Coordinates of C-alpha atoms in Angstrom, one line a residue:
M1 CA 130.0 102.0 84.0
S2 CA 132.4 99.3 84.4
D3 CA 131.9 95.6 84.2
L4 CA 132.7 95.4 87.9
C5 CA 130.1 98.3 88.6
T6 CA 127.5 96.9 86.1
K7 CA 127.9 93.3 88.1
Y8 CA 127.6 95.1 91.4
V9 CA 124.3 96.7 90.5
E10 CA 122.9 93.6 88.7
N11 CA 123.7 91.5 91.9
E12 CA 122.1 94.5 94.1
L13 CA 119.0 94.5 91.9
N14 CA 118.7 90.7 92.4
N15 CA 119.5 91.0 96.2
Y16 CA 116.6 93.7 96.3
K17 CA 114.4 91.4 94.3
I18 CA 114.8 88.5 96.5
R19 CA 114.1 90.6 99.7
L20 CA 111.1 92.3 98.2
N21 CA 109.7 88.7 97.5
E22 CA 110.5 87.8 101.1
V23 CA 108.7 90.8 102.4
E24 CA 105.7 90.4 100.1
N25 CA 105.4 86.8 101.3
N26 CA 105.8 88.0 105.0
I27 CA 103.1 90.9 104.3
R28 CA 100.8 88.3 102.9
S29 CA 101.2 86.0 106.1
Y30 CA 100.9 88.7 108.5
E31 CA 97.7 89.7 106.9
I32 CA 96.3 86.3 107.1
E33 CA 97.0 86.1 111.0
F34 CA 95.9 89.7 111.4
K35 CA 92.5 88.4 109.8
T36 CA 92.4 85.5 111.8
V37 CA 93.1 87.3 115.2
S38 CA 90.6 89.9 114.2
K39 CA 87.9 87.2 113.6
N40 CA 88.8 85.4 116.9
L41 CA 88.7 88.7 118.8
S42 CA 85.4 89.5 117.3
K43 CA 84.0 86.0 118.0
L44 CA 85.2 86.1 121.5
N45 CA 83.6 89.7 122.1
K46 CA 80.3 88.4 120.8
E47 CA 80.2 85.2 122.8
K48 CA 81.2 87.4 126.2
D49 CA 78.7 88.1 128.6
W50 CA 79.3 91.8 129.1
T51 CA 76.6 92.1 131.7
E52 CA 78.8 90.1 134.3
D53 CA 81.4 92.5 134.3
I54 CA 79.3 95.3 135.8
F55 CA 79.2 93.1 139.0
H56 CA 82.8 92.1 138.9
S57 CA 82.5 88.7 138.5
V58 CA 85.5 86.5 139.4
S59 CA 84.5 83.2 137.8
Y60 CA 87.3 81.4 136.2
S61 CA 85.9 81.4 132.7
K62 CA 85.4 85.2 132.8
T63 CA 88.9 85.6 133.7
S64 CA 90.2 83.3 131.1
D65 CA 87.9 85.4 128.6
N66 CA 89.6 88.7 129.7
I67 CA 92.9 87.4 129.2
K68 CA 92.2 85.8 125.8
L69 CA 90.6 89.3 124.7
S70 CA 93.8 90.9 126.1
T71 CA 96.2 88.5 124.2
L72 CA 94.4 89.0 121.0
D73 CA 94.4 92.7 121.3
N74 CA 98.0 92.7 122.1
S75 CA 98.7 90.2 119.2
K76 CA 96.5 92.3 116.8
S77 CA 98.3 95.5 117.7
E78 CA 101.9 93.7 117.3
L79 CA 100.5 92.4 113.8
N80 CA 99.6 95.7 112.8
S81 CA 102.8 97.2 113.8
N82 CA 104.9 94.4 112.0
L83 CA 102.7 95.1 108.8
S84 CA 103.4 98.6 108.8
I85 CA 107.2 98.2 109.1
L86 CA 107.0 95.7 106.3
R87 CA 104.9 97.9 104.0
D88 CA 107.4 100.6 104.6
E89 CA 110.2 98.4 103.8
H90 CA 108.2 97.1 100.5
D91 CA 107.8 100.8 99.6
I92 CA 111.5 101.4 99.8
L93 CA 112.6 98.1 98.1
V94 CA 110.3 98.9 95.1
E95 CA 111.9 102.4 94.9
K96 CA 115.6 101.0 95.0
I97 CA 114.6 98.3 92.2
E98 CA 113.3 101.0 89.9
E99 CA 116.3 103.2 90.7
L100 CA 118.9 100.4 89.8
T101 CA 116.9 99.2 87.0
N102 CA 117.3 102.8 85.5
I103 CA 120.6 102.6 86.2
L104 CA 121.2 99.7 84.2
K105 CA 119.1 100.7 81.4
V106 CA 120.9 104.1 81.1
D107 CA 124.3 102.2 81.4
K108 CA 123.2 100.1 78.6
E109 CA 122.4 103.0 76.3
S110 CA 125.4 104.8 77.3
T111 CA 127.5 101.7 76.4
T112 CA 126.0 101.3 73.0
Q113 CA 126.4 105.0 72.4
K114 CA 130.1 104.7 73.6
S115 CA 131.0 101.9 71.3
I116 CA 129.5 103.8 68.4
D117 CA 131.7 106.8 69.2
K118 CA 134.7 104.8 69.5
N119 CA 134.0 103.2 66.1
E120 CA 133.6 106.5 64.6
S121 CA 136.4 108.2 66.1
T122 CA 139.9 108.5 64.4
Q123 CA 142.2 110.3 66.8
D124 CA 145.9 110.1 67.2
N125 CA 147.6 108.0 70.1
V126 CA 147.9 111.0 72.3
S127 CA 144.4 111.7 72.5
R128 CA 143.6 107.9 72.7
E129 CA 145.5 107.7 75.9
T130 CA 143.9 110.7 77.3
I131 CA 140.6 109.1 76.7
N132 CA 141.8 105.9 78.3
S133 CA 143.1 107.9 81.3
D134 CA 139.6 109.7 81.7
T135 CA 137.8 106.5 81.3
L136 CA 139.8 104.8 84.1
D137 CA 139.1 107.8 86.3
N138 CA 135.3 107.7 85.4
Q139 CA 135.3 104.2 86.4
L140 CA 137.0 104.4 89.5
I141 CA 134.6 107.2 90.4
E142 CA 131.8 105.1 89.6
Q143 CA 133.0 102.3 91.6
I144 CA 133.7 104.5 94.6
T145 CA 130.3 105.9 94.3
S146 CA 128.8 102.6 94.2
L147 CA 130.6 101.6 97.4
I148 CA 129.4 104.9 99.0
N149 CA 125.7 103.9 98.1
K150 CA 126.3 100.4 99.4
Q151 CA 127.4 101.8 102.8
K152 CA 124.2 104.0 102.8
F153 CA 122.1 101.0 102.3
I154 CA 123.8 99.3 104.9
I155 CA 123.1 102.1 107.3
Q156 CA 119.5 101.9 106.5
I157 CA 119.1 98.2 106.9
M158 CA 121.4 97.9 110.1
D159 CA 118.6 98.3 112.7
K160 CA 116.1 96.2 110.5
D161 CA 118.4 93.2 109.7
I162 CA 121.6 92.8 111.3
T163 CA 122.6 89.5 109.5
R164 CA 121.7 91.0 105.9
S165 CA 123.7 94.2 107.3
K166 CA 126.9 92.1 108.2
L167 CA 126.6 90.2 104.8
E168 CA 126.7 93.5 103.0
I169 CA 129.6 94.8 105.0
N170 CA 131.6 91.8 104.0
N171 CA 130.6 92.2 100.3
S172 CA 131.6 95.9 100.5
I173 CA 134.9 94.9 102.0
I174 CA 135.6 92.6 99.0
L175 CA 134.4 95.2 96.4
M176 CA 136.9 97.6 98.2
E177 CA 139.8 95.2 98.1
R178 CA 139.3 94.5 94.1
L179 CA 139.0 98.2 93.6
I180 CA 142.3 98.7 95.5
E181 CA 144.1 96.0 93.5
K182 CA 142.8 97.4 90.2
V183 CA 143.9 100.9 91.1
K184 CA 147.4 99.4 92.0
K185 CA 147.7 97.9 88.6
D186 CA 146.6 100.9 86.7
I187 CA 149.2 102.9 88.7

């Protein structure tokens, strides 16, 4: 993989790690809030005099209790939904981090092997030019593939995080411009 691609993958890996940390912190805070709401809901249910509901009492305190119960139930449902979304995002992020880590590991092994192969090779100038041309083509393909993967990632996060997707789109544009400039130089 080219240096540009490697830097891109490392940058993406760091971004995923940062986002994973944010998601984990959000999950912890939602879990704490969820437990607090559950405790308050349980406490309010124990304190409420359910016998008066049979007679449809309209006292202020009972109406207030019903509103509190309803509010806590809604809050609990919303928190549970948010937790579910964050856990799904967490799983996706962990998977992406593992994938990018493996890509970097394979690239590092591949780079080492390529350098050994280059040192051992004693080909003439014509074959060297062919190898260089193939390497440039491979780098170009890798960079384009990297941009395609970035676009797929943007599609995945577009509904969840508009600001992040805008940032990723801008990064993608910059990478495309660099790639175009590199291709112009090579041609």
